[in-house]
């Protein structure tokens, strides 16, 4: 049975804990990190992350892109910057909900 795992090799890991970045391999199975270290076994697909930084997704807690998601639902520019969560409406106004049923 094929694995849906991914192994990032030789990444510079910034884990969000405040400690300095470190070089490691990171193994992911499904949506779960199953290992961080060196010499991890290949759970499926291998990505050479040499020279790249691997970190958890960033949360933008103060943005003004409330309506951007309506014009560009994929929000690729945010994703390319590592933003995976966007807090909206924190300035006292926002577009949500657009309809009563939502």
C-alpha positions as protocol buffer text, in pm:
chain_id: "A"
residue {
  index: 1
  type: UNK
  ca { x: 0 y: 0 z: 0 }
}
residue {
  index: 2
  type: UNK
  ca { x: 153 y: 337 z: -99 }
}
residue {
  index: 3
  type: UNK
  ca { x: 229 y: 581 z: 177 }
}
residue {
  index: 4
  type: UNK
  ca { x: 100 y: 937 z: 178 }
}
residue {
  index: 5
  type: UNK
  ca { x: 406 y: 1039 z: 376 }
}
residue {
  index: 6
  type: UNK
  ca { x: 656 y: 1310 z: 291 }
}
residue {
  index: 7
  type: UNK
  ca { x: 1016 y: 1335 z: 406 }
}
residue {
  index: 8
  type: UNK
  ca { x: 1178 y: 1679 z: 393 }
}
residue {
  index: 9
  type: UNK
  ca { x: 1555 y: 1626 z: 400 }
}
residue {
  index: 10
  type: UNK
  ca { x: 1824 y: 1873 z: 509 }
}
residue {
  index: 11
  type: UNK
  ca { x: 1583 y: 2155 z: 599 }
}
residue {
  index: 12
  type: UNK
  ca { x: 1665 y: 2450 z: 820 }
}
residue {
  index: 13
  type: UNK
  ca { x: 1390 y: 2402 z: 1079 }
}
residue {
  index: 14
  type: UNK
  ca { x: 1238 y: 2699 z: 1263 }
}
residue {
  index: 15
  type: UNK
  ca { x: 991 y: 2538 z: 1502 }
}
residue {
  index: 16
  type: UNK
  ca { x: 835 y: 2845 z: 1666 }
}
residue {
  index: 17
  type: UNK
  ca { x: 968 y: 2761 z: 2012 }
}
residue {
  index: 18
  type: UNK
  ca { x: 1214 y: 3052 z: 2017 }
}
residue {
  index: 19
  type: UNK
  ca { x: 1524 y: 2835 z: 1996 }
}
residue {
  index: 20
  type: UNK
  ca { x: 1766 y: 2891 z: 1707 }
}
residue {
  index: 21
  type: UNK
  ca { x: 1697 y: 2723 z: 1375 }
}
residue {
  index: 22
  type: UNK
  ca { x: 1853 y: 2382 z: 1326 }
}
residue {
  index: 23
  type: UNK
  ca { x: 1918 y: 2148 z: 1035 }
}
residue {
  index: 24
  type: UNK
  ca { x: 1705 y: 1833 z: 1032 }
}
residue {
  index: 25
  type: UNK
  ca { x: 1489 y: 1597 z: 831 }
}
residue {
  index: 26
  type: UNK
  ca { x: 1113 y: 1617 z: 896 }
}
residue {
  index: 27
  type: UNK
  ca { x: 881 y: 1323 z: 828 }
}
residue {
  index: 28
  type: UNK
  ca { x: 508 y: 1377 z: 780 }
}
residue {
  index: 29
  type: UNK
  ca { x: 239 y: 1110 z: 752 }
}
residue {
  index: 30
  type: UNK
  ca { x: -104 y: 1240 z: 654 }
}
residue {
  index: 31
  type: UNK
  ca { x: -131 y: 1568 z: 843 }
}
residue {
  index: 32
  type: UNK
  ca { x: 88 y: 1464 z: 1137 }
}
residue {
  index: 33
  type: UNK
  ca { x: 460 y: 1526 z: 1194 }
}
residue {
  index: 34
  type: UNK
  ca { x: 594 y: 1182 z: 1284 }
}
residue {
  index: 35
  type: UNK
  ca { x: 964 y: 1261 z: 1318 }
}
residue {
  index: 36
  type: UNK
  ca { x: 1223 y: 1537 z: 1335 }
}
residue {
  index: 37
  type: UNK
  ca { x: 1590 y: 1447 z: 1326 }
}
residue {
  index: 38
  type: UNK
  ca { x: 1859 y: 1299 z: 1104 }
}
residue {
  index: 39
  type: UNK
  ca { x: 1851 y: 973 z: 912 }
}
residue {
  index: 40
  type: UNK
  ca { x: 1473 y: 933 z: 919 }
}
residue {
  index: 41
  type: UNK
  ca { x: 1323 y: 660 z: 702 }
}
residue {
  index: 42
  type: UNK
  ca { x: 1146 y: 755 z: 382 }
}
residue {
  index: 43
  type: UNK
  ca { x: 770 y: 740 z: 448 }
}
residue {
  index: 44
  type: UNK
  ca { x: 688 y: 804 z: 82 }
}
residue {
  index: 45
  type: UNK
  ca { x: 779 y: 1112 z: -121 }
}
residue {
  index: 46
  type: UNK
  ca { x: 1117 y: 1278 z: -54 }
}
residue {
  index: 47
  type: UNK
  ca { x: 1170 y: 1653 z: -92 }
}
residue {
  index: 48
  type: UNK
  ca { x: 1523 y: 1793 z: -85 }
}
residue {
  index: 49
  type: UNK
  ca { x: 1492 y: 2103 z: 136 }
}
residue {
  index: 50
  type: UNK
  ca { x: 1861 y: 2195 z: 121 }
}
residue {
  index: 51
  type: UNK
  ca { x: 1890 y: 2573 z: 161 }
}
residue {
  index: 52
  type: UNK
  ca { x: 1521 y: 2610 z: 253 }
}
residue {
  index: 53
  type: UNK
  ca { x: 1349 y: 2694 z: 582 }
}
residue {
  index: 54
  type: UNK
  ca { x: 1075 y: 2464 z: 708 }
}
residue {
  index: 55
  type: UNK
  ca { x: 840 y: 2600 z: 973 }
}
residue {
  index: 56
  type: UNK
  ca { x: 481 y: 2577 z: 1092 }
}
residue {
  index: 57
  type: UNK
  ca { x: 235 y: 2796 z: 904 }
}
residue {
  index: 58
  type: UNK
  ca { x: 223 y: 3159 z: 1014 }
}
residue {
  index: 59
  type: UNK
  ca { x: -88 y: 3322 z: 1162 }
}
residue {
  index: 60
  type: UNK
  ca { x: -157 y: 3677 z: 1043 }
}
residue {
  index: 61
  type: UNK
  ca { x: -330 y: 3828 z: 1346 }
}
residue {
  index: 62
  type: UNK
  ca { x: -370 y: 4175 z: 1198 }
}
residue {
  index: 63
  type: UNK
  ca { x: -438 y: 4196 z: 830 }
}
residue {
  index: 64
  type: UNK
  ca { x: -666 y: 4398 z: 611 }
}
residue {
  index: 65
  type: UNK
  ca { x: -738 y: 4135 z: 352 }
}
residue {
  index: 66
  type: UNK
  ca { x: -1096 y: 4057 z: 456 }
}
residue {
  index: 67
  type: UNK
  ca { x: -1233 y: 4104 z: 104 }
}
residue {
  index: 68
  type: UNK
  ca { x: -929 y: 3961 z: -74 }
}
residue {
  index: 69
  type: UNK
  ca { x: -1048 y: 3604 z: -16 }
}
residue {
  index: 70
  type: UNK
  ca { x: -1361 y: 3685 z: -218 }
}
residue {
  index: 71
  type: UNK
  ca { x: -1159 y: 3811 z: -514 }
}
residue {
  index: 72
  type: UNK
  ca { x: -882 y: 3550 z: -489 }
}
residue {
  index: 73
  type: UNK
  ca { x: -1017 y: 3243 z: -303 }
}
residue {
  index: 74
  type: UNK
  ca { x: -685 y: 3054 z: -319 }
}
residue {
  index: 75
  type: UNK
  ca { x: -495 y: 3343 z: -153 }
}
residue {
  index: 76
  type: UNK
  ca { x: -175 y: 3222 z: -315 }
}
residue {
  index: 77
  type: UNK
  ca { x: 19 y: 3535 z: -222 }
}
residue {
  index: 78
  type: UNK
  ca { x: -40 y: 3465 z: 148 }
}
residue {
  index: 79
  type: UNK
  ca { x: 47 y: 3098 z: 111 }
}
residue {
  index: 80
  type: UNK
  ca { x: 369 y: 3183 z: -70 }
}
residue {
  index: 81
  type: UNK
  ca { x: 467 y: 3388 z: 237 }
}
residue {
  index: 82
  type: UNK
  ca { x: 386 y: 3099 z: 472 }
}
residue {
  index: 83
  type: UNK
  ca { x: 59 y: 3242 z: 605 }
}
residue {
  index: 84
  type: UNK
  ca { x: -189 y: 2959 z: 664 }
}
residue {
  index: 85
  type: UNK
  ca { x: -434 y: 3134 z: 898 }
}
residue {
  index: 86
  type: UNK
  ca { x: -580 y: 3483 z: 866 }
}
residue {
  index: 87
  type: UNK
  ca { x: -766 y: 3659 z: 1149 }
}
residue {
  index: 88
  type: UNK
  ca { x: -1027 y: 3896 z: 1010 }
}
residue {
  index: 89
  type: UNK
  ca { x: -1260 y: 4156 z: 1156 }
}
residue {
  index: 90
  type: UNK
  ca { x: -1030 y: 4256 z: 1443 }
}
residue {
  index: 91
  type: UNK
  ca { x: -1055 y: 4628 z: 1362 }
}
residue {
  index: 92
  type: UNK
  ca { x: -1423 y: 4649 z: 1447 }
}
residue {
  index: 93
  type: UNK
  ca { x: -1548 y: 4576 z: 1098 }
}
residue {
  index: 94
  type: UNK
  ca { x: -1546 y: 4283 z: 863 }
}
residue {
  index: 95
  type: UNK
  ca { x: -1731 y: 4120 z: 578 }
}
residue {
  index: 96
  type: UNK
  ca { x: -1833 y: 3802 z: 760 }
}
residue {
  index: 97
  type: UNK
  ca { x: -2103 y: 3684 z: 760 }
}
residue {
  index: 98
  type: UNK
  ca { x: -2206 y: 3789 z: 412 }
}
residue {
  index: 99
  type: UNK
  ca { x: -2542 y: 3614 z: 429 }
}
residue {
  index: 100
  type: UNK
  ca { x: -2767 y: 3531 z: 722 }
}
residue {
  index: 101
  type: UNK
  ca { x: -2744 y: 3157 z: 652 }
}
residue {
  index: 102
  type: UNK
  ca { x: -2365 y: 3160 z: 675 }
}
